[in-house]
Amino acid sequence: PGSIYDEEIAIGWRLLISRAEDLAIAAAVLIWAAHRAGHTQPLSRRGGATLLCLTAIICGVAAGVHRGAWTVQRALGGVEESEHFRLYYPAQWSARRRDRMLAELEFNHQELSRFFGRAPEGQIEAYLYPSARDKKTLIGAGRTLISKPWQRSIHVHGVKVGASVIRHEIAHAFSADWAPAPHHLSLTRW
């Protein structure tokens, strides 16, 4: 599930279920389109395709292929807010570590606001994972640190106060207000 950024991809049962689900949904759409175009088929064929599609989706949900942000948030366990960030972090972190990371995020926000001459509206969600392995399990990207501007979120692991990667990922999240939809990725120079 999630973005596949890592160059090393094991073909496991989740990926196979996800691909089977994609094929079932595509088959159902084609059958629906054929029916709409007047190419009627026996009800059992349409019903079979619908049943196949629903079965694939249910299997995908049961296998954890479909994960919302709430799944990741619950798995991390800790949440804290500041003026510009909602931080999701491992629940086992100390209050001191959490507070230092929030201060680091706010500092970088201030620096980037000064650099760009403006700040984005609303909060940025910062997901801090304990390890690349945990991040791989939860969102599909292990060693790669990512930002999802369309969600105003960053996903990083193993970061410490002063790590430049935090500023880099936050800079991507800043582009959500200024870059075109749907992904709000900045594709031009400032």
Coordinates of N, CA and C in Angstrom, one line a residue:
P1 N 0.8 -1.2 0.0 CA 0.0 0.0 0.0 C 0.9 1.2 0.0
G2 N 0.3 2.3 -0.4 CA 1.0 3.6 -0.4 C 1.9 3.7 -1.6
S3 N 2.8 4.7 -1.5 CA 3.8 5.0 -2.5 C 4.8 3.9 -2.6
I4 N 5.2 3.5 -3.7 CA 6.3 2.6 -3.9 C 7.5 3.4 -4.4
Y5 N 8.4 3.8 -3.4 CA 9.5 4.6 -3.7 C 10.8 3.8 -3.7
D6 N 10.9 2.8 -2.9 CA 12.1 2.0 -2.7 C 12.4 1.2 -3.9
E7 N 13.7 1.1 -4.3 CA 14.0 0.3 -5.5 C 14.0 -1.2 -5.2
E8 N 13.9 -1.6 -4.0 CA 13.9 -3.0 -3.7 C 12.5 -3.4 -3.3
I9 N 11.7 -4.1 -4.2 CA 10.3 -4.4 -4.0 C 10.2 -5.9 -4.0
A10 N 9.7 -6.4 -2.8 CA 9.4 -7.8 -2.8 C 8.0 -8.0 -3.2
I11 N 7.7 -9.0 -4.0 CA 6.4 -9.2 -4.5 C 5.7 -10.2 -3.5
G12 N 5.0 -9.6 -2.6 CA 4.3 -10.3 -1.5 C 2.9 -10.5 -1.7
W13 N 2.2 -11.1 -0.8 CA 0.8 -11.3 -0.9 C -0.1 -10.1 -1.0
R14 N 0.4 -9.0 -0.3 CA -0.4 -7.8 -0.3 C -0.4 -7.2 -1.7
L15 N 0.8 -7.2 -2.3 CA 0.9 -6.6 -3.7 C 0.1 -7.4 -4.7
L16 N 0.1 -8.8 -4.5 CA -0.7 -9.6 -5.4 C -2.2 -9.4 -5.2
I17 N -2.6 -9.2 -3.9 CA -4.1 -8.9 -3.7 C -4.4 -7.6 -4.3
S18 N -3.5 -6.6 -4.1 CA -3.8 -5.3 -4.7 C -4.0 -5.3 -6.2
R19 N -3.1 -6.1 -6.9 CA -3.2 -6.2 -8.3 C -4.4 -6.9 -8.7
A20 N -4.8 -8.0 -8.0 CA -6.0 -8.7 -8.3 C -7.3 -7.8 -8.1
E21 N -7.2 -7.0 -7.1 CA -8.3 -6.0 -6.9 C -8.4 -5.0 -8.0
D22 N -7.3 -4.5 -8.5 CA -7.2 -3.6 -9.7 C -7.9 -4.3 -10.9
L23 N -7.5 -5.5 -11.1 CA -8.0 -6.2 -12.3 C -9.5 -6.5 -12.2
A24 N -10.0 -6.8 -11.0 CA -11.4 -7.0 -10.8 C -12.2 -5.8 -11.0
I25 N -11.7 -4.7 -10.5 CA -12.4 -3.4 -10.6 C -12.4 -3.0 -12.1
A26 N -11.3 -3.2 -12.8 CA -11.3 -2.9 -14.3 C -12.3 -3.7 -15.0
A27 N -12.4 -5.0 -14.7 CA -13.3 -5.9 -15.3 C -14.7 -5.5 -15.1
A28 N -15.0 -5.1 -13.9 CA -16.4 -4.6 -13.5 C -16.7 -3.3 -14.3
V29 N -15.8 -2.4 -14.4 CA -16.0 -1.2 -15.2 C -16.3 -1.5 -16.7
L30 N -15.5 -2.4 -17.2 CA -15.7 -2.8 -18.6 C -17.0 -3.4 -18.9
I31 N -17.4 -4.3 -17.9 CA -18.7 -4.9 -18.1 C -19.9 -3.9 -18.0
W32 N -19.7 -3.0 -17.0 CA -20.7 -1.9 -16.9 C -20.8 -1.0 -18.1
A33 N -19.6 -0.7 -18.7 CA -19.6 0.1 -19.9 C -20.2 -0.6 -21.1
A34 N -19.9 -1.9 -21.2 CA -20.5 -2.7 -22.3 C -22.0 -2.7 -22.1
H35 N -22.5 -2.9 -20.9 CA -23.9 -2.9 -20.6 C -24.6 -1.5 -21.0
R36 N -23.9 -0.4 -20.6 CA -24.4 0.9 -20.9 C -24.4 1.2 -22.5
A37 N -23.5 0.6 -23.2 CA -23.4 0.8 -24.6 C -24.4 -0.1 -25.4
G38 N -25.2 -0.9 -24.6 CA -26.2 -1.7 -25.2 C -25.8 -3.1 -25.5
H39 N -24.6 -3.5 -25.2 CA -24.1 -4.9 -25.3 C -24.5 -5.6 -24.1
T40 N -25.8 -6.0 -24.1 CA -26.3 -6.7 -22.9 C -25.6 -8.1 -22.7
Q41 N -25.4 -8.4 -21.5 CA -24.9 -9.8 -21.2 C -25.9 -10.4 -20.2
P42 N -25.8 -11.7 -20.1 CA -26.7 -12.4 -19.2 C -26.4 -11.8 -17.8
L43 N -27.4 -11.8 -17.0 CA -27.3 -11.2 -15.6 C -26.2 -12.0 -14.8
S44 N -26.1 -13.3 -15.0 CA -25.1 -14.1 -14.3 C -23.7 -13.6 -14.5
R45 N -23.4 -13.2 -15.7 CA -22.0 -12.7 -16.0 C -21.8 -11.4 -15.3
R46 N -22.8 -10.4 -15.4 CA -22.6 -9.1 -14.8 C -22.5 -9.4 -13.2
G47 N -23.4 -10.2 -12.7 CA -23.4 -10.5 -11.3 C -22.1 -11.2 -10.9
G48 N -21.6 -12.0 -11.7 CA -20.3 -12.7 -11.4 C -19.2 -11.7 -11.3
A49 N -19.2 -10.7 -12.3 CA -18.1 -9.7 -12.3 C -18.3 -8.8 -11.0
T50 N -19.5 -8.5 -10.7 CA -19.7 -7.6 -9.5 C -19.3 -8.4 -8.3
L51 N -19.6 -9.6 -8.2 CA -19.2 -10.5 -7.0 C -17.7 -10.6 -7.0
L52 N -17.0 -10.8 -8.1 CA -15.6 -10.8 -8.2 C -15.0 -9.5 -7.7
C53 N -15.5 -8.4 -8.1 CA -15.0 -7.1 -7.7 C -15.2 -6.9 -6.2
L54 N -16.4 -7.2 -5.7 CA -16.6 -7.0 -4.3 C -15.7 -7.9 -3.4
T55 N -15.5 -9.1 -3.9 CA -14.7 -10.1 -3.2 C -13.2 -9.6 -3.1
A56 N -12.7 -9.0 -4.3 CA -11.4 -8.5 -4.3 C -11.2 -7.3 -3.4
I57 N -12.2 -6.4 -3.3 CA -12.1 -5.3 -2.5 C -12.2 -5.7 -1.0
I58 N -13.0 -6.7 -0.7 CA -13.1 -7.1 0.7 C -11.8 -7.8 1.1
C59 N -11.2 -8.6 0.2 CA -9.9 -9.2 0.5 C -8.8 -8.2 0.7
G60 N -8.9 -7.1 -0.1 CA -7.9 -6.0 0.0 C -8.0 -5.3 1.3
V61 N -9.3 -5.1 1.8 CA -9.5 -4.4 3.1 C -9.0 -5.4 4.2
A62 N -9.3 -6.6 4.1 CA -8.9 -7.6 5.2 C -7.4 -7.8 5.2
A63 N -6.7 -7.7 4.1 CA -5.3 -7.9 4.0 C -4.5 -6.6 4.4
G64 N -5.2 -5.5 4.6 CA -4.5 -4.3 5.0 C -4.0 -3.5 3.8
V65 N -4.5 -3.8 2.6 CA -4.1 -3.1 1.4 C -4.6 -1.6 1.4
H66 N -5.8 -1.4 1.9 CA -6.4 -0.1 2.0 C -6.1 0.4 3.4
R67 N -5.3 1.4 3.5 CA -5.0 2.0 4.8 C -5.2 3.5 4.7
G68 N -6.0 4.0 5.6 CA -6.2 5.5 5.7 C -5.2 6.1 6.6
A69 N -5.1 7.4 6.7 CA -4.2 8.1 7.6 C -4.5 7.6 9.1
W70 N -5.7 7.3 9.4 CA -6.0 6.9 10.7 C -5.3 5.6 11.1
T71 N -5.0 4.7 10.2 CA -4.3 3.5 10.5 C -2.9 3.8 10.9
V72 N -2.2 4.7 10.2 CA -0.9 5.1 10.5 C -0.8 5.9 11.8
Q73 N -1.8 6.8 12.0 CA -1.8 7.6 13.2 C -2.0 6.7 14.4
R74 N -2.9 5.7 14.3 CA -3.1 4.7 15.4 C -1.9 3.9 15.7
A75 N -1.2 3.5 14.6 CA 0.0 2.6 14.8 C 1.1 3.4 15.5
L76 N 1.3 4.7 15.1 CA 2.3 5.5 15.8 C 2.0 5.8 17.2
G77 N 0.7 6.1 17.5 CA 0.2 6.2 18.8 C 0.3 7.6 19.5
G78 N 1.3 8.4 19.1 CA 1.4 9.8 19.7 C 0.9 10.9 18.8
V79 N 0.3 11.9 19.4 CA -0.1 13.0 18.6 C 0.0 14.3 19.4
E80 N 0.5 15.3 18.8 CA 0.7 16.6 19.5 C 0.6 17.7 18.5
E81 N 0.0 18.8 18.8 CA -0.2 20.0 17.9 C 0.6 21.2 18.4
S82 N 1.1 21.9 17.4 CA 1.7 23.2 17.6 C 0.9 24.2 16.7
E83 N 1.4 25.4 16.5 CA 0.8 26.4 15.7 C 0.6 26.0 14.3
H84 N 1.7 25.4 13.7 CA 1.7 25.1 12.3 C 1.8 23.6 12.0
F85 N 1.8 22.7 13.0 CA 2.0 21.3 12.7 C 1.1 20.5 13.6
R86 N 0.7 19.3 13.1 CA 0.1 18.2 13.8 C 1.1 17.1 13.7
L87 N 1.8 16.8 14.8 CA 2.8 15.8 14.8 C 2.3 14.4 15.3
Y88 N 2.6 13.4 14.4 CA 2.3 12.0 14.8 C 3.6 11.3 15.0
Y89 N 3.8 10.7 16.1 CA 5.1 10.2 16.5 C 4.9 8.9 17.3
P90 N 6.0 8.1 17.5 CA 5.9 6.9 18.2 C 5.6 7.2 19.7
A91 N 4.6 6.5 20.2 CA 4.1 6.8 21.6 C 5.1 6.6 22.6
Q92 N 6.2 5.8 22.3 CA 7.2 5.6 23.3 C 8.2 6.7 23.5
W93 N 8.1 7.7 22.6 CA 9.0 8.9 22.7 C 8.7 9.6 24.0
S94 N 9.8 10.2 24.6 CA 9.6 11.0 25.8 C 9.0 12.3 25.4
A95 N 8.5 13.0 26.4 CA 7.9 14.3 26.2 C 9.0 15.3 25.7
R96 N 10.2 15.1 26.3 CA 11.3 16.0 25.9 C 11.6 15.9 24.4
R97 N 11.7 14.6 23.9 CA 12.0 14.4 22.5 C 10.9 14.9 21.6
R98 N 9.6 14.7 22.0 CA 8.5 15.2 21.2 C 8.5 16.7 21.2
D99 N 8.8 17.4 22.3 CA 8.8 18.8 22.3 C 9.9 19.4 21.5
R100 N 11.1 18.7 21.5 CA 12.2 19.2 20.7 C 11.9 19.1 19.2
M101 N 11.3 18.0 18.8 CA 10.9 17.8 17.4 C 9.9 18.9 17.0
L102 N 8.9 19.2 17.8 CA 7.9 20.2 17.5 C 8.6 21.6 17.4
A103 N 9.6 21.8 18.2 CA 10.3 23.1 18.1 C 11.1 23.1 16.9
E104 N 11.7 22.0 16.5 CA 12.5 21.9 15.2 C 11.6 22.1 14.0
L105 N 10.4 21.6 14.0 CA 9.4 21.8 12.9 C 9.0 23.2 12.8
E106 N 8.7 23.8 14.0 CA 8.3 25.2 14.0 C 9.5 26.2 13.5
F107 N 10.7 25.8 13.9 CA 11.9 26.6 13.5 C 12.0 26.5 11.9
N108 N 11.9 25.4 11.4 CA 12.0 25.2 9.9 C 10.8 25.9 9.2
H109 N 9.7 25.9 9.8 CA 8.5 26.6 9.2 C 8.8 28.1 9.1
Q110 N 9.4 28.6 10.2 CA 9.7 30.0 10.2 C 10.8 30.4 9.2
E111 N 11.8 29.5 9.1 CA 12.9 29.8 8.1 C 12.3 29.7 6.7
L112 N 11.5 28.7 6.4 CA 10.9 28.6 5.0 C 9.9 29.7 4.7
S113 N 9.2 30.1 5.7 CA 8.3 31.3 5.5 C 9.0 32.5 5.1
R114 N 10.2 32.7 5.8 CA 11.0 33.9 5.5 C 11.6 33.7 4.1
F115 N 12.0 32.5 3.7 CA 12.6 32.3 2.4 C 11.6 32.5 1.3
F116 N 10.4 31.9 1.4 CA 9.4 32.0 0.4 C 8.7 33.3 0.4
G117 N 8.8 34.1 1.5 CA 8.1 35.3 1.6 C 6.6 35.2 2.0
R118 N 6.2 34.0 2.3 CA 4.9 33.7 2.8 C 4.8 32.3 3.4
A119 N 3.8 32.1 4.1 CA 3.6 30.8 4.8 C 2.3 30.1 4.2
P120 N 2.3 28.8 4.2 CA 1.0 28.2 3.7 C -0.1 28.3 4.8
E121 N -1.3 28.2 4.3 CA -2.4 28.2 5.2 C -2.6 26.8 5.9
G122 N -3.0 26.8 7.1 CA -3.3 25.6 7.8 C -2.1 24.9 8.3
Q123 N -2.4 23.7 9.0 CA -1.3 22.9 9.6 C -0.8 21.9 8.6
I124 N 0.5 21.6 8.8 CA 1.1 20.5 8.1 C 1.2 19.3 9.0
E125 N 0.8 18.1 8.5 CA 0.9 16.9 9.3 C 2.3 16.3 9.1
A126 N 3.0 16.1 10.2 CA 4.3 15.5 10.2 C 4.2 14.1 10.9
Y127 N 4.5 13.1 10.1 CA 4.6 11.7 10.6 C 6.0 11.3 10.8
L128 N 6.4 11.1 12.0 CA 7.8 10.7 12.3 C 7.8 9.2 12.7
Y129 N 8.5 8.4 12.0 CA 8.5 7.0 12.2 C 9.8 6.6 13.0
P130 N 9.7 5.5 13.8 CA 10.9 5.1 14.5 C 12.0 4.5 13.6
S131 N 11.6 3.9 12.5 CA 12.6 3.3 11.6 C 12.1 3.2 10.2
A132 N 13.0 2.9 9.3 CA 12.6 2.8 7.9 C 11.7 1.5 7.7
R133 N 11.9 0.5 8.5 CA 11.1 -0.7 8.4 C 9.7 -0.4 8.8
D134 N 9.5 0.3 9.9 CA 8.2 0.7 10.4 C 7.5 1.5 9.3
K135 N 8.2 2.5 8.7 CA 7.6 3.3 7.7 C 7.2 2.5 6.4
K136 N 8.0 1.5 6.1 CA 7.8 0.6 4.9 C 6.5 -0.2 5.2
T137 N 6.3 -0.7 6.4 CA 5.2 -1.4 6.7 C 3.9 -0.6 6.7
L138 N 4.0 0.6 7.2 CA 2.8 1.5 7.3 C 2.4 2.2 6.0
I139 N 3.4 2.7 5.2 CA 3.0 3.5 4.1 C 3.6 3.0 2.8
G140 N 4.5 2.0 2.8 CA 5.1 1.5 1.6 C 6.4 2.1 1.2
A141 N 6.8 3.1 1.8 CA 8.1 3.7 1.4 C 9.0 3.6 2.7
G142 N 10.1 2.8 2.5 CA 11.0 2.5 3.7 C 12.1 3.5 3.8
R143 N 13.1 3.4 3.0 CA 14.3 4.3 3.2 C 14.1 5.7 2.6
T144 N 13.1 5.9 1.8 CA 12.9 7.2 1.2 C 12.0 8.1 2.1
L145 N 12.5 9.3 2.3 CA 11.7 10.3 3.1 C 10.9 11.0 2.1
I146 N 9.6 11.2 2.4 CA 8.7 11.8 1.4 C 7.8 12.9 2.0
S147 N 7.3 13.6 1.1 CA 6.2 14.6 1.4 C 5.1 14.4 0.5
K148 N 3.9 14.6 0.9 CA 2.7 14.5 0.1 C 2.0 15.9 0.1
P149 N 2.4 16.8 -0.8 CA 1.8 18.1 -0.7 C 0.3 18.1 -0.8
W150 N -0.3 17.2 -1.6 CA -1.8 17.2 -1.7 C -2.4 16.9 -0.4
Q151 N -1.7 16.3 0.5 CA -2.2 16.0 1.8 C -1.7 16.9 2.9
R152 N -0.8 17.8 2.5 CA 0.0 18.7 3.4 C 0.6 17.8 4.5
S153 N 1.4 16.8 4.1 CA 2.0 15.9 5.1 C 3.4 15.6 4.7
I154 N 4.2 15.3 5.7 CA 5.6 14.8 5.5 C 5.7 13.4 6.2
H155 N 6.5 12.5 5.7 CA 6.7 11.2 6.3 C 8.2 10.9 6.3
V156 N 8.8 11.0 7.5 CA 10.2 10.8 7.7 C 10.5 9.8 8.8
H157 N 11.6 9.2 8.8 CA 12.0 8.3 9.9 C 13.4 8.6 10.4
G158 N 13.7 8.2 11.6 CA 15.1 8.4 12.1 C 15.6 9.8 12.1
V159 N 14.8 10.8 12.2 CA 15.3 12.2 12.1 C 15.7 12.6 13.5
K160 N 16.6 13.5 13.5 CA 17.1 14.2 14.7 C 17.0 15.7 14.6
V161 N 17.0 16.4 15.7 CA 17.0 17.9 15.6 C 18.2 18.3 14.8
G162 N 17.9 19.3 13.9 CA 19.0 19.8 13.1 C 19.2 19.1 11.7
A163 N 18.4 18.0 11.5 CA 18.5 17.3 10.2 C 17.9 18.1 9.1
S164 N 18.7 18.4 8.0 CA 18.3 19.2 6.9 C 17.1 18.6 6.1
V165 N 17.0 17.3 6.2 CA 15.9 16.6 5.5 C 14.5 17.1 5.9
I166 N 14.4 17.5 7.2 CA 13.1 18.0 7.7 C 12.7 19.2 6.9
R167 N 13.6 20.1 6.8 CA 13.4 21.4 6.0 C 13.0 21.1 4.6
H168 N 13.8 20.1 4.0 CA 13.5 19.8 2.6 C 12.1 19.2 2.4
E169 N 11.7 18.3 3.2 CA 10.3 17.8 3.1 C 9.2 18.8 3.4
I170 N 9.5 19.6 4.4 CA 8.5 20.7 4.7 C 8.4 21.7 3.5
A171 N 9.5 21.9 2.8 CA 9.4 22.8 1.7 C 8.5 22.3 0.6
H172 N 8.5 20.9 0.4 CA 7.5 20.3 -0.5 C 6.1 20.5 0.0
A173 N 5.9 20.4 1.3 CA 4.5 20.6 1.8 C 4.1 22.0 1.7
F174 N 5.0 23.0 1.7 CA 4.6 24.4 1.5 C 4.0 24.6 0.1
S175 N 4.4 23.8 -0.9 CA 3.9 24.0 -2.2 C 2.4 23.8 -2.4
A176 N 1.8 23.2 -1.4 CA 0.4 22.8 -1.6 C -0.5 24.0 -1.9
D177 N -0.2 25.2 -1.3 CA -1.0 26.4 -1.6 C -0.7 27.0 -2.9
W178 N 0.5 26.8 -3.5 CA 0.9 27.5 -4.6 C 1.0 26.7 -5.9
A179 N 1.1 25.4 -5.8 CA 1.3 24.6 -7.0 C -0.1 24.1 -7.5
P180 N -0.2 23.7 -8.8 CA -1.5 23.3 -9.3 C -1.9 22.0 -8.8
A181 N -3.2 21.8 -8.8 CA -3.9 20.6 -8.5 C -3.6 19.5 -9.6
P182 N -3.7 18.3 -9.4 CA -4.3 17.7 -8.2 C -3.2 17.4 -7.1
H183 N -2.0 17.3 -7.5 CA -1.0 16.8 -6.5 C -0.3 18.0 -5.8
H184 N -0.4 19.2 -6.3 CA 0.2 20.4 -5.7 C 1.7 20.3 -5.6
L185 N 2.3 19.8 -6.7 CA 3.7 19.6 -6.7 C 4.3 20.8 -7.4
S186 N 5.3 21.4 -6.9 CA 6.0 22.6 -7.5 C 6.9 22.0 -8.6
L187 N 6.6 22.4 -9.9 CA 7.3 21.9 -11.0 C 8.2 23.0 -11.7
T188 N 8.1 24.2 -11.1 CA 8.9 25.3 -11.7 C 9.8 25.9 -10.6
R189 N 10.7 26.6 -11.0 CA 11.6 27.3 -10.0 C 10.9 28.5 -9.4
W190 N 11.2 28.9 -8.2 CA 10.6 30.0 -7.5 C 11.2 31.3 -8.0

